[in-house]
Amino acid sequence: SSSLLWPLLLVPFVAAGWGEVAPLLFNVVCGAATACVVTAGLRQALPRPGWWPLRVLLVLAVLLVSNAWGLAFTGMEHGLQLLLAVAVVHGLLRFAHGAPVPTFLAWATVLGPWVRYENLAVSGAAWLLLAWTGELRRALRWGGICVLGLALFSVFLVAQGLDWLPSSVRLKSGISSDGWGSPGSILSHLGLALKSGRGTALSFFGLGLLVFAGLRPSLDRVSKLALCLAGAGLLHLMFGTYGWFHRYEAYIFGSLGFATLALAPIVLPVFAERARAQAALAMALLVIAHPYIGSLPRIPTACNNVFEQQYQMHRFTDRFWKQPVAVNDLGYVAFGNDQYVLDLVGLASQEVQARRLTERAPVWLDDLTRRHGIDLALIYQGWFPRRPRSWIHVADLALSRDRVSAASATTSFFATNADAAPAIRAAVEAFRATLSKPERLSIIENESAPE
């Protein structure tokens, strides 16, 4: 798991039979709570009673630039991550206005990285601001608790025979090569981020916050807050990633977008006096959010992709095959499956991760499947163009609609040895009869994979 807390939150619901619904419920609640937090912060920044339509527009802009609606359908922890990130910014905005340090700020800075490691950027900005403004003890206490929790999680991972950092975090990071964490790899990752559309958009937020800090007459709490949040954006540029249905960057876009709208009236009077100026700023956020806005109408198709691919793989392995299986898309096949599932990408296997990155020949695929007694592999052929000669191509399952959330439009069934091919073909034929669109599943005759 790439999260310390998220699986623990889901376990009681899984035990009660609500495992497939709980993530949606959590994310709907988190999305609504995010809207409430942003509304409260913008009401403080723009208190004029007649400006409520403007505040509604600004809240919608923040929700869109953070892909809040899309996150609710991913079934993962990013909705909760976004909520905690904007809660940190809300607490810091209140503190910058001269209020005492709010209690919820402590919880948000500690729990955020426990939900996802990336929130260390936002929590770190909060701890830095507190230390910079005379609250060093609070900063050390909260930061220490958070880091201690992550350290204990690492100890737990190592005790399970894993690495100190979750495999998925390292593999999906842009700097997860042998030089992970080196200055060269970090600078290279930063350069690639600045050349990408999302990285460029994020840099605009950072530059805007730097301008806000420079426009203040003195280095007060507001300017320090702007500098610290710009630093959070820089950390994501150096270490973060983007994509996967726009979920990995959602927390930083949402928190910095929220901060930008709330700080603008403090720094520049025109944003506090003229609704049109704030509306123009909201329009700028909507321009940045255009990939997320464009993806909203595609959410039904994205959900259908998962139903037609991952869910069907789960159904086939659980009800028809009922034996160990190798896959390159781990989650749904492993969910509720008591049989051994070999992850050929390496998110859940240290050995696979090491061998896949170091061995070019497909021998490792044959070795691991034989050692674990696996006769069936469900893979994307494009991810494994070189396969053992002993593997027999049995069938292909294709999507019936446009590909949105799936990494490939077709999942291929391979027998890892000739003896297993007849049994796999029989199971596939029985499975094909249960599909609402049987034509999506094509059975291959007498074809083997290239070495």
C-alpha positions as a Python dict, from the first residue, in 0.01 Angstrom:
ca = {
    (1, 'S'): (0, 0, 0),
    (2, 'S'): (113, 354, -73),
    (3, 'S'): (-89, 487, 221),
    (4, 'L'): (-54, 425, 592),
    (5, 'L'): (-412, 518, 686),
    (6, 'W'): (-640, 452, 388),
    (7, 'P'): (-646, 70, 410),
    (8, 'L'): (-717, 89, 784),
    (9, 'L'): (-1015, 315, 717),
    (10, 'L'): (-1156, 66, 466),
    (11, 'V'): (-1104, -254, 666),
    (12, 'P'): (-1417, -225, 887),
    (13, 'F'): (-1634, -165, 578),
    (14, 'V'): (-1481, -463, 397),
    (15, 'A'): (-1553, -682, 701),
    (16, 'A'): (-1914, -560, 699),
    (17, 'G'): (-1957, -633, 327),
    (18, 'W'): (-1942, -267, 221),
    (19, 'G'): (-1591, -281, 79),
    (20, 'E'): (-1681, -182, -277),
    (21, 'V'): (-1906, 109, -172),
    (22, 'A'): (-1698, 255, 112),
    (23, 'P'): (-1440, 438, -106),
    (24, 'L'): (-1716, 618, -297),
    (25, 'L'): (-1890, 718, 27),
    (26, 'F'): (-1562, 839, 177),
    (27, 'N'): (-1476, 1044, -130),
    (28, 'V'): (-1822, 1201, -161),
    (29, 'V'): (-1804, 1309, 202),
    (30, 'C'): (-1447, 1434, 156),
    (31, 'G'): (-1544, 1628, -157),
    (32, 'A'): (-1833, 1796, 23),
    (33, 'A'): (-1609, 1875, 321),
    (34, 'T'): (-1347, 2021, 85),
    (35, 'A'): (-1612, 2253, -59),
    (36, 'C'): (-1709, 2361, 295),
    (37, 'V'): (-1347, 2433, 393),
    (38, 'V'): (-1282, 2637, 78),
    (39, 'T'): (-1611, 2825, 128),
    (40, 'A'): (-1516, 2914, 485),
    (41, 'G'): (-1174, 3036, 376),
    (42, 'L'): (-1309, 3250, 93),
    (43, 'R'): (-1581, 3393, 317),
    (44, 'Q'): (-1302, 3512, 544),
    (45, 'A'): (-1103, 3653, 251),
    (46, 'L'): (-1406, 3815, 81),
    (47, 'P'): (-1655, 3895, 359),
    (48, 'R'): (-1884, 4130, 163),
    (49, 'P'): (-2246, 4003, 194),
    (50, 'G'): (-2333, 4082, -166),
    (51, 'W'): (-2043, 3883, -304),
    (52, 'W'): (-2183, 3537, -237),
    (53, 'P'): (-2230, 3459, -610),
    (54, 'L'): (-1862, 3542, -660),
    (55, 'R'): (-1765, 3314, -372),
    (56, 'V'): (-1968, 3032, -529),
    (57, 'L'): (-1777, 3083, -856),
    (58, 'L'): (-1445, 3081, -670),
    (59, 'V'): (-1531, 2763, -479),
    (60, 'L'): (-1627, 2591, -804),
    (61, 'A'): (-1298, 2706, -959),
    (62, 'V'): (-1098, 2550, -673),
    (63, 'L'): (-1297, 2225, -693),
    (64, 'L'): (-1242, 2208, -1068),
    (65, 'V'): (-870, 2289, -1056),
    (66, 'S'): (-828, 2009, -801),
    (67, 'N'): (-1041, 1760, -1001),
    (68, 'A'): (-1256, 1708, -690),
    (69, 'W'): (-1541, 1541, -882),
    (70, 'G'): (-1311, 1309, -1069),
    (71, 'L'): (-1139, 1201, -747),
    (72, 'A'): (-1469, 1079, -601),
    (73, 'F'): (-1486, 810, -871),
    (74, 'T'): (-1128, 682, -846),
    (75, 'G'): (-1200, 474, -536),
    (76, 'M'): (-872, 578, -379),
    (77, 'E'): (-747, 806, -104),
    (78, 'H'): (-692, 1121, -309),
    (79, 'G'): (-1022, 1283, -205),
    (80, 'L'): (-918, 1260, 160),
    (81, 'Q'): (-569, 1380, 66),
    (82, 'L'): (-715, 1689, -101),
    (83, 'L'): (-938, 1764, 198),
    (84, 'L'): (-644, 1754, 440),
    (85, 'A'): (-430, 1970, 208),
    (86, 'V'): (-690, 2247, 182),
    (87, 'A'): (-754, 2220, 556),
    (88, 'V'): (-384, 2295, 615),
    (89, 'V'): (-407, 2601, 389),
    (90, 'H'): (-726, 2716, 562),
    (91, 'G'): (-559, 2689, 901),
    (92, 'L'): (-253, 2878, 779),
    (93, 'L'): (-473, 3153, 630),
    (94, 'R'): (-644, 3202, 965),
    (95, 'F'): (-305, 3213, 1134),
    (96, 'A'): (-179, 3467, 879),
    (97, 'H'): (-480, 3686, 958),
    (98, 'G'): (-363, 3701, 1322),
    (99, 'A'): (-579, 3426, 1476),
    (100, 'P'): (-428, 3173, 1717),
    (101, 'V'): (-300, 2849, 1566),
    (102, 'P'): (-616, 2639, 1510),
    (103, 'T'): (-625, 2290, 1659),
    (104, 'F'): (-741, 2130, 1334),
    (105, 'L'): (-420, 2247, 1168),
    (106, 'A'): (-222, 2003, 1382),
    (107, 'W'): (-442, 1710, 1280),
    (108, 'A'): (-432, 1806, 912),
    (109, 'T'): (-53, 1841, 899),
    (110, 'V'): (0, 1506, 1074),
    (111, 'L'): (-268, 1300, 901),
    (112, 'G'): (-207, 1434, 550),
    (113, 'P'): (126, 1253, 490),
    (114, 'W'): (-17, 944, 660),
    (115, 'V'): (-282, 937, 388),
    (116, 'R'): (-33, 1005, 107),
    (117, 'Y'): (336, 1089, 125),
    (118, 'E'): (301, 1384, -116),
    (119, 'N'): (123, 1584, 155),
    (120, 'L'): (461, 1623, 322),
    (121, 'A'): (504, 1919, 86),
    (122, 'V'): (200, 2104, 226),
    (123, 'S'): (254, 1990, 585),
    (124, 'G'): (621, 2085, 560),
    (125, 'A'): (519, 2434, 445),
    (126, 'A'): (298, 2463, 754),
    (127, 'W'): (570, 2349, 992),
    (128, 'L'): (820, 2587, 831),
    (129, 'L'): (581, 2882, 864),
    (130, 'L'): (512, 2805, 1230),
    (131, 'A'): (882, 2774, 1307),
    (132, 'W'): (951, 3097, 1114),
    (133, 'T'): (688, 3291, 1312),
    (134, 'G'): (792, 3187, 1665),
    (135, 'E'): (596, 2861, 1695),
    (136, 'L'): (900, 2635, 1681),
    (137, 'R'): (780, 2397, 1952),
    (138, 'R'): (450, 2333, 1776),
    (139, 'A'): (627, 2280, 1447),
    (140, 'L'): (872, 2031, 1596),
    (141, 'R'): (602, 1849, 1789),
    (142, 'W'): (364, 1807, 1496),
    (143, 'G'): (639, 1734, 1248),
    (144, 'G'): (796, 1485, 1485),
    (145, 'I'): (469, 1296, 1536),
    (146, 'C'): (409, 1279, 1162),
    (147, 'V'): (760, 1161, 1077),
    (148, 'L'): (756, 910, 1361),
    (149, 'G'): (437, 756, 1224),
    (150, 'L'): (590, 725, 877),
    (151, 'A'): (908, 580, 1027),
    (152, 'L'): (710, 315, 1215),
    (153, 'F'): (527, 234, 891),
    (154, 'S'): (865, 185, 725),
    (155, 'V'): (973, -46, 1007),
    (156, 'F'): (654, -245, 952),
    (157, 'L'): (723, -269, 578),
    (158, 'V'): (1080, -389, 635),
    (159, 'A'): (951, -646, 886),
    (160, 'Q'): (731, -785, 605),
    (161, 'G'): (1036, -826, 382),
    (162, 'L'): (963, -510, 182),
    (163, 'D'): (1164, -194, 127),
    (164, 'W'): (1149, 103, 365),
    (165, 'L'): (939, 298, 115),
    (166, 'P'): (630, 145, -53),
    (167, 'S'): (710, 1, -394),
    (168, 'S'): (427, 189, -562),
    (169, 'V'): (565, 521, -436),
    (170, 'R'): (908, 449, -579),
    (171, 'L'): (791, 295, -906),
    (172, 'K'): (542, 570, -990),
    (173, 'S'): (779, 849, -901),
    (174, 'G'): (967, 1006, -1189),
    (175, 'I'): (1294, 952, -1001),
    (176, 'S'): (1265, 584, -909),
    (177, 'S'): (1573, 468, -1096),
    (178, 'D'): (1900, 352, -942),
    (179, 'G'): (1987, 716, -878),
    (180, 'W'): (1669, 778, -681),
    (181, 'G'): (1701, 1085, -465),
    (182, 'S'): (2034, 1199, -611),
    (183, 'P'): (2071, 1567, -708),
    (184, 'G'): (2103, 1470, -1073),
    (185, 'S'): (1780, 1269, -1079),
    (186, 'I'): (1592, 1542, -890),
    (187, 'L'): (1707, 1814, -1130),
    (188, 'S'): (1624, 1592, -1426),
    (189, 'H'): (1276, 1530, -1286),
    (190, 'L'): (1231, 1903, -1227),
    (191, 'G'): (1331, 1979, -1585),
    (192, 'L'): (1084, 1725, -1724),
    (193, 'A'): (808, 1864, -1502),
    (194, 'L'): (866, 2219, -1625),
    (195, 'K'): (841, 2098, -1985),
    (196, 'S'): (506, 1930, -1922),
    (197, 'G'): (171, 2107, -1932),
    (198, 'R'): (78, 2029, -1572),
    (199, 'G'): (423, 2117, -1441),
    (200, 'T'): (411, 2450, -1622),
    (201, 'A'): (67, 2523, -1476),
    (202, 'L'): (193, 2439, -1127),
    (203, 'S'): (491, 2670, -1173),
    (204, 'F'): (247, 2956, -1245),
    (205, 'F'): (95, 2906, -900),
    (206, 'G'): (440, 2913, -744),
    (207, 'L'): (542, 3227, -931),
    (208, 'G'): (216, 3398, -836),
    (209, 'L'): (274, 3325, -468),
    (210, 'L'): (630, 3460, -497),
    (211, 'V'): (489, 3779, -647),
    (212, 'F'): (241, 3805, -362),
    (213, 'A'): (525, 3776, -111),
    (214, 'G'): (727, 4041, -296),
    (215, 'L'): (438, 4288, -299),
    (216, 'R'): (407, 4294, 80),
    (217, 'P'): (574, 4593, 245),
    (218, 'S'): (744, 4372, 502),
    (219, 'L'): (818, 4008, 569),
    (220, 'D'): (501, 3946, 770),
    (221, 'R'): (296, 3630, 819),
    (222, 'V'): (120, 3671, 487),
    (223, 'S'): (441, 3702, 285),
    (224, 'K'): (598, 3414, 477),
    (225, 'L'): (290, 3201, 409),
    (226, 'A'): (312, 3277, 37),
    (227, 'L'): (681, 3184, 32),
    (228, 'C'): (624, 2859, 220),
    (229, 'L'): (340, 2751, -9),
    (230, 'A'): (550, 2837, -315),
    (231, 'G'): (808, 2603, -166),
    (232, 'A'): (544, 2329, -144),
    (233, 'G'): (478, 2371, -516),
    (234, 'L'): (851, 2348, -587),
    (235, 'L'): (873, 2024, -387),
    (236, 'H'): (602, 1868, -601),
    (237, 'L'): (782, 1983, -914),
    (238, 'M'): (1100, 1815, -788),
    (239, 'F'): (953, 1492, -651),
    (240, 'G'): (588, 1463, -756),
    (241, 'T'): (415, 1314, -1055),
    (242, 'Y'): (100, 1371, -1259),
    (243, 'G'): (-178, 1184, -1429),
    (244, 'W'): (-355, 853, -1359),
    (245, 'F'): (-691, 1022, -1415),
    (246, 'H'): (-554, 1350, -1277),
    (247, 'R'): (-523, 1229, -919),
    (248, 'Y'): (-156, 1263, -830),
    (249, 'E'): (-137, 1642, -864),
    (250, 'A'): (-487, 1719, -731),
    (251, 'Y'): (-379, 1801, -375),
    (252, 'I'): (-117, 2060, -476),
    (253, 'F'): (-332, 2228, -743),
    (254, 'G'): (-625, 2248, -502),
    (255, 'S'): (-428, 2382, -208),
    (256, 'L'): (-227, 2639, -408),
    (257, 'G'): (-534, 2745, -608),
    (258, 'F'): (-724, 2800, -283),
    (259, 'A'): (-432, 2993, -135),
    (260, 'T'): (-401, 3212, -444),
    (261, 'L'): (-767, 3317, -434),
    (262, 'A'): (-760, 3380, -59),
    (263, 'L'): (-432, 3574, -53),
    (264, 'A'): (-505, 3796, -354),
    (265, 'P'): (-745, 4030, -164),
    (266, 'I'): (-488, 4071, 115),
    (267, 'V'): (-198, 4150, -113),
    (268, 'L'): (-372, 4359, -380),
    (269, 'P'): (-667, 4583, -278),
    (270, 'V'): (-817, 4559, -627),
    (271, 'F'): (-911, 4197, -558),
    (272, 'A'): (-1086, 4300, -235),
    (273, 'E'): (-1267, 4596, -389),
    (274, 'R'): (-1368, 4477, -735),
    (275, 'A'): (-1557, 4157, -797),
    (276, 'R'): (-1448, 4157, -1160),
    (277, 'A'): (-1083, 4123, -1059),
    (278, 'Q'): (-1158, 3815, -848),
    (279, 'A'): (-1377, 3676, -1125),
    (280, 'A'): (-1088, 3716, -1369),
    (281, 'L'): (-867, 3524, -1127),
    (282, 'A'): (-1130, 3250, -1112),
    (283, 'M'): (-1135, 3236, -1491),
    (284, 'A'): (-756, 3191, -1489),
    (285, 'L'): (-801, 2893, -1257),
    (286, 'L'): (-1060, 2747, -1492),
    (287, 'V'): (-814, 2775, -1780),
    (288, 'I'): (-558, 2582, -1574),
    (289, 'A'): (-831, 2330, -1490),
    (290, 'H'): (-929, 2266, -1852),
    (291, 'P'): (-792, 1905, -1865),
    (292, 'Y'): (-997, 1817, -1557),
    (293, 'I'): (-1309, 1990, -1686),
    (294, 'G'): (-1271, 1803, -2013),
    (295, 'S'): (-1248, 1472, -1828),
    (296, 'L'): (-1574, 1517, -1635),
    (297, 'P'): (-1804, 1406, -1920),
    (298, 'R'): (-1580, 1101, -1966),
    (299, 'I'): (-1623, 975, -1609),
    (300, 'P'): (-1905, 731, -1705),
    (301, 'T'): (-1685, 583, -1977),
    (302, 'A'): (-1392, 566, -1736),
    (303, 'C'): (-1608, 373, -1490),
    (304, 'N'): (-1729, 148, -1772),
    (305, 'N'): (-1364, 76, -1865),
    (306, 'V'): (-1305, -57, -1514),
    (307, 'F'): (-1623, -263, -1530),
    (308, 'E'): (-1539, -412, -1868),
    (309, 'Q'): (-1175, -483, -1790),
    (310, 'Q'): (-1062, -495, -1426),
    (311, 'Y'): (-1393, -618, -1287),
    (312, 'Q'): (-1421, -888, -1553),
    (313, 'M'): (-1067, -1004, -1480),
    (314, 'H'): (-1164, -1026, -1114),
    (315, 'R'): (-1480, -1220, -1201),
    (316, 'F'): (-1296, -1460, -1432),
    (317, 'T'): (-1017, -1543, -1185),
    (318, 'D'): (-1252, -1565, -886),
    (319, 'R'): (-1537, -1769, -1039),
    (320, 'F'): (-1396, -1954, -1339),
    (321, 'W'): (-1020, -2002, -1300),
    (322, 'K'): (-985, -2032, -920),
    (323, 'Q'): (-609, -2088, -941),
    (324, 'P'): (-296, -1872, -904),
    (325, 'V'): (-262, -1605, -1171),
    (326, 'A'): (-9, -1349, -1293),
    (327, 'V'): (-128, -997, -1382),
    (328, 'N'): (4, -652, -1466),
    (329, 'D'): (-300, -471, -1318),
    (330, 'L'): (-312, -588, -962),
    (331, 'G'): (-597, -429, -767),
    (332, 'Y'): (-930, -579, -865),
    (333, 'V'): (-795, -925, -946),
    (334, 'A'): (-642, -949, -599),
    (335, 'F'): (-949, -806, -422),
    (336, 'G'): (-1140, -1083, -246),
    (337, 'N'): (-921, -1346, -414),
    (338, 'D'): (-772, -1613, -188),
    (339, 'Q'): (-552, -1751, -466),
    (340, 'Y'): (-192, -1634, -516),
    (341, 'V'): (-166, -1331, -746),
    (342, 'L'): (176, -1249, -895),
    (343, 'D'): (220, -881, -979),
    (344, 'L'): (430, -861, -1297),
    (345, 'V'): (480, -484, -1266),
    (346, 'G'): (636, -496, -920),
    (347, 'L'): (402, -278, -713),
    (348, 'A'): (352, -568, -473),
    (349, 'S'): (668, -768, -531),
    (350, 'Q'): (1024, -665, -450),
    (351, 'E'): (1166, -950, -657),
    (352, 'V'): (962, -864, -966),
    (353, 'Q'): (1054, -498, -933),
    (354, 'A'): (1426, -575, -919),
    (355, 'R'): (1428, -829, -1201),
    (356, 'R'): (1202, -631, -1433),
    (357, 'L'): (1429, -327, -1410),
    (358, 'T'): (1754, -518, -1456),
    (359, 'E'): (1676, -812, -1688),
    (360, 'R'): (1590, -745, -2052),
    (361, 'A'): (1531, -1107, -2159),
    (362, 'P'): (1189, -1257, -2072),
    (363, 'V'): (1350, -1541, -1876),
    (364, 'W'): (1241, -1382, -1548),
    (365, 'L'): (875, -1407, -1652),
    (366, 'D'): (908, -1779, -1716),
    (367, 'D'): (1111, -1832, -1398),
    (368, 'L'): (867, -1656, -1163),
    (369, 'T'): (551, -1808, -1307),
    (370, 'R'): (698, -2159, -1293),
    (371, 'R'): (825, -2112, -938),
    (372, 'H'): (484, -1995, -815),
    (373, 'G'): (291, -2263, -1004),
    (374, 'I'): (111, -2012, -1228),
    (375, 'D'): (-43, -2138, -1553),
    (376, 'L'): (-229, -1820, -1654),
    (377, 'A'): (-109, -1463, -1715),
    (378, 'L'): (-345, -1172, -1782),
    (379, 'I'): (-139, -891, -1935),
    (380, 'Y'): (-124, -596, -2172),
    (381, 'Q'): (89, -714, -2462),
    (382, 'G'): (232, -366, -2511),
    (383, 'W'): (379, -375, -2161),
    (384, 'F'): (550, -709, -2226),
    (385, 'P'): (650, -715, -2596),
    (386, 'R'): (909, -985, -2523),
    (387, 'R'): (755, -1297, -2370),
    (388, 'P'): (878, -1656, -2320),
    (389, 'R'): (831, -1885, -2619),
    (390, 'S'): (650, -2131, -2395),
    (391, 'W'): (364, -1886, -2343),
    (392, 'I'): (54, -1957, -2554),
    (393, 'H'): (-182, -1675, -2654),
    (394, 'V'): (-532, -1802, -2568),
    (395, 'A'): (-769, -1504, -2580),
    (396, 'D'): (-814, -1125, -2586),
    (397, 'L'): (-1071, -922, -2396),
    (398, 'A'): (-1134, -581, -2555),
    (399, 'L'): (-1317, -270, -2436),
    (400, 'S'): (-1640, -188, -2618),
    (401, 'R'): (-1601, 189, -2570),
    (402, 'D'): (-1326, 447, -2589),
    (403, 'R'): (-1031, 386, -2358),
    (404, 'V'): (-1027, 646, -2077),
    (405, 'S'): (-911, 497, -1747),
    (406, 'A'): (-761, 166, -1862),
    (407, 'A'): (-394, 161, -1955),
    (408, 'S'): (-467, -57, -2258),
    (409, 'A'): (-783, -134, -2455),
    (410, 'T'): (-710, -508, -2462),
    (411, 'T'): (-617, -762, -2196),
    (412, 'S'): (-460, -1083, -2324),
    (413, 'F'): (-487, -1431, -2172),
    (414, 'F'): (-165, -1633, -2193),
    (415, 'A'): (-107, -1991, -2089),
    (416, 'T'): (243, -2006, -1944),
    (417, 'N'): (284, -2364, -2071),
    (418, 'A'): (123, -2577, -2339),
    (419, 'D'): (-31, -2824, -2092),
    (420, 'A'): (-242, -2550, -1932),
    (421, 'A'): (-380, -2408, -2257),
    (422, 'P'): (-682, -2645, -2294),
    (423, 'A'): (-803, -2579, -1938),
    (424, 'I'): (-764, -2204, -1981),
    (425, 'R'): (-947, -2215, -2315),
    (426, 'A'): (-1235, -2407, -2155),
    (427, 'A'): (-1259, -2157, -1868),
    (428, 'V'): (-1249, -1867, -2115),
    (429, 'E'): (-1529, -2018, -2323),
    (430, 'A'): (-1745, -2064, -2013),
    (431, 'F'): (-1667, -1708, -1905),
    (432, 'R'): (-1747, -1572, -2253),
    (433, 'A'): (-2101, -1703, -2228),
    (434, 'T'): (-2164, -1484, -1920),
    (435, 'L'): (-2058, -1154, -2080),
    (436, 'S'): (-2328, -910, -2184),
    (437, 'K'): (-2120, -844, -2497),
    (438, 'P'): (-1956, -1181, -2576),
    (439, 'E'): (-1803, -1043, -2895),
    (440, 'R'): (-1557, -847, -2678),
    (441, 'L'): (-1379, -1174, -2595),
    (442, 'S'): (-1200, -1335, -2888),
    (443, 'I'): (-1040, -1678, -2856),
    (444, 'I'): (-702, -1723, -3028),
    (445, 'E'): (-615, -2049, -3200),
    (446, 'N'): (-259, -2181, -3238),
    (447, 'E'): (-62, -1866, -3162),
    (448, 'S'): (245, -1829, -2941),
    (449, 'A'): (423, -1519, -2819),
    (450, 'P'): (758, -1395, -2951),
    (451, 'E'): (1076, -1448, -2747),
}
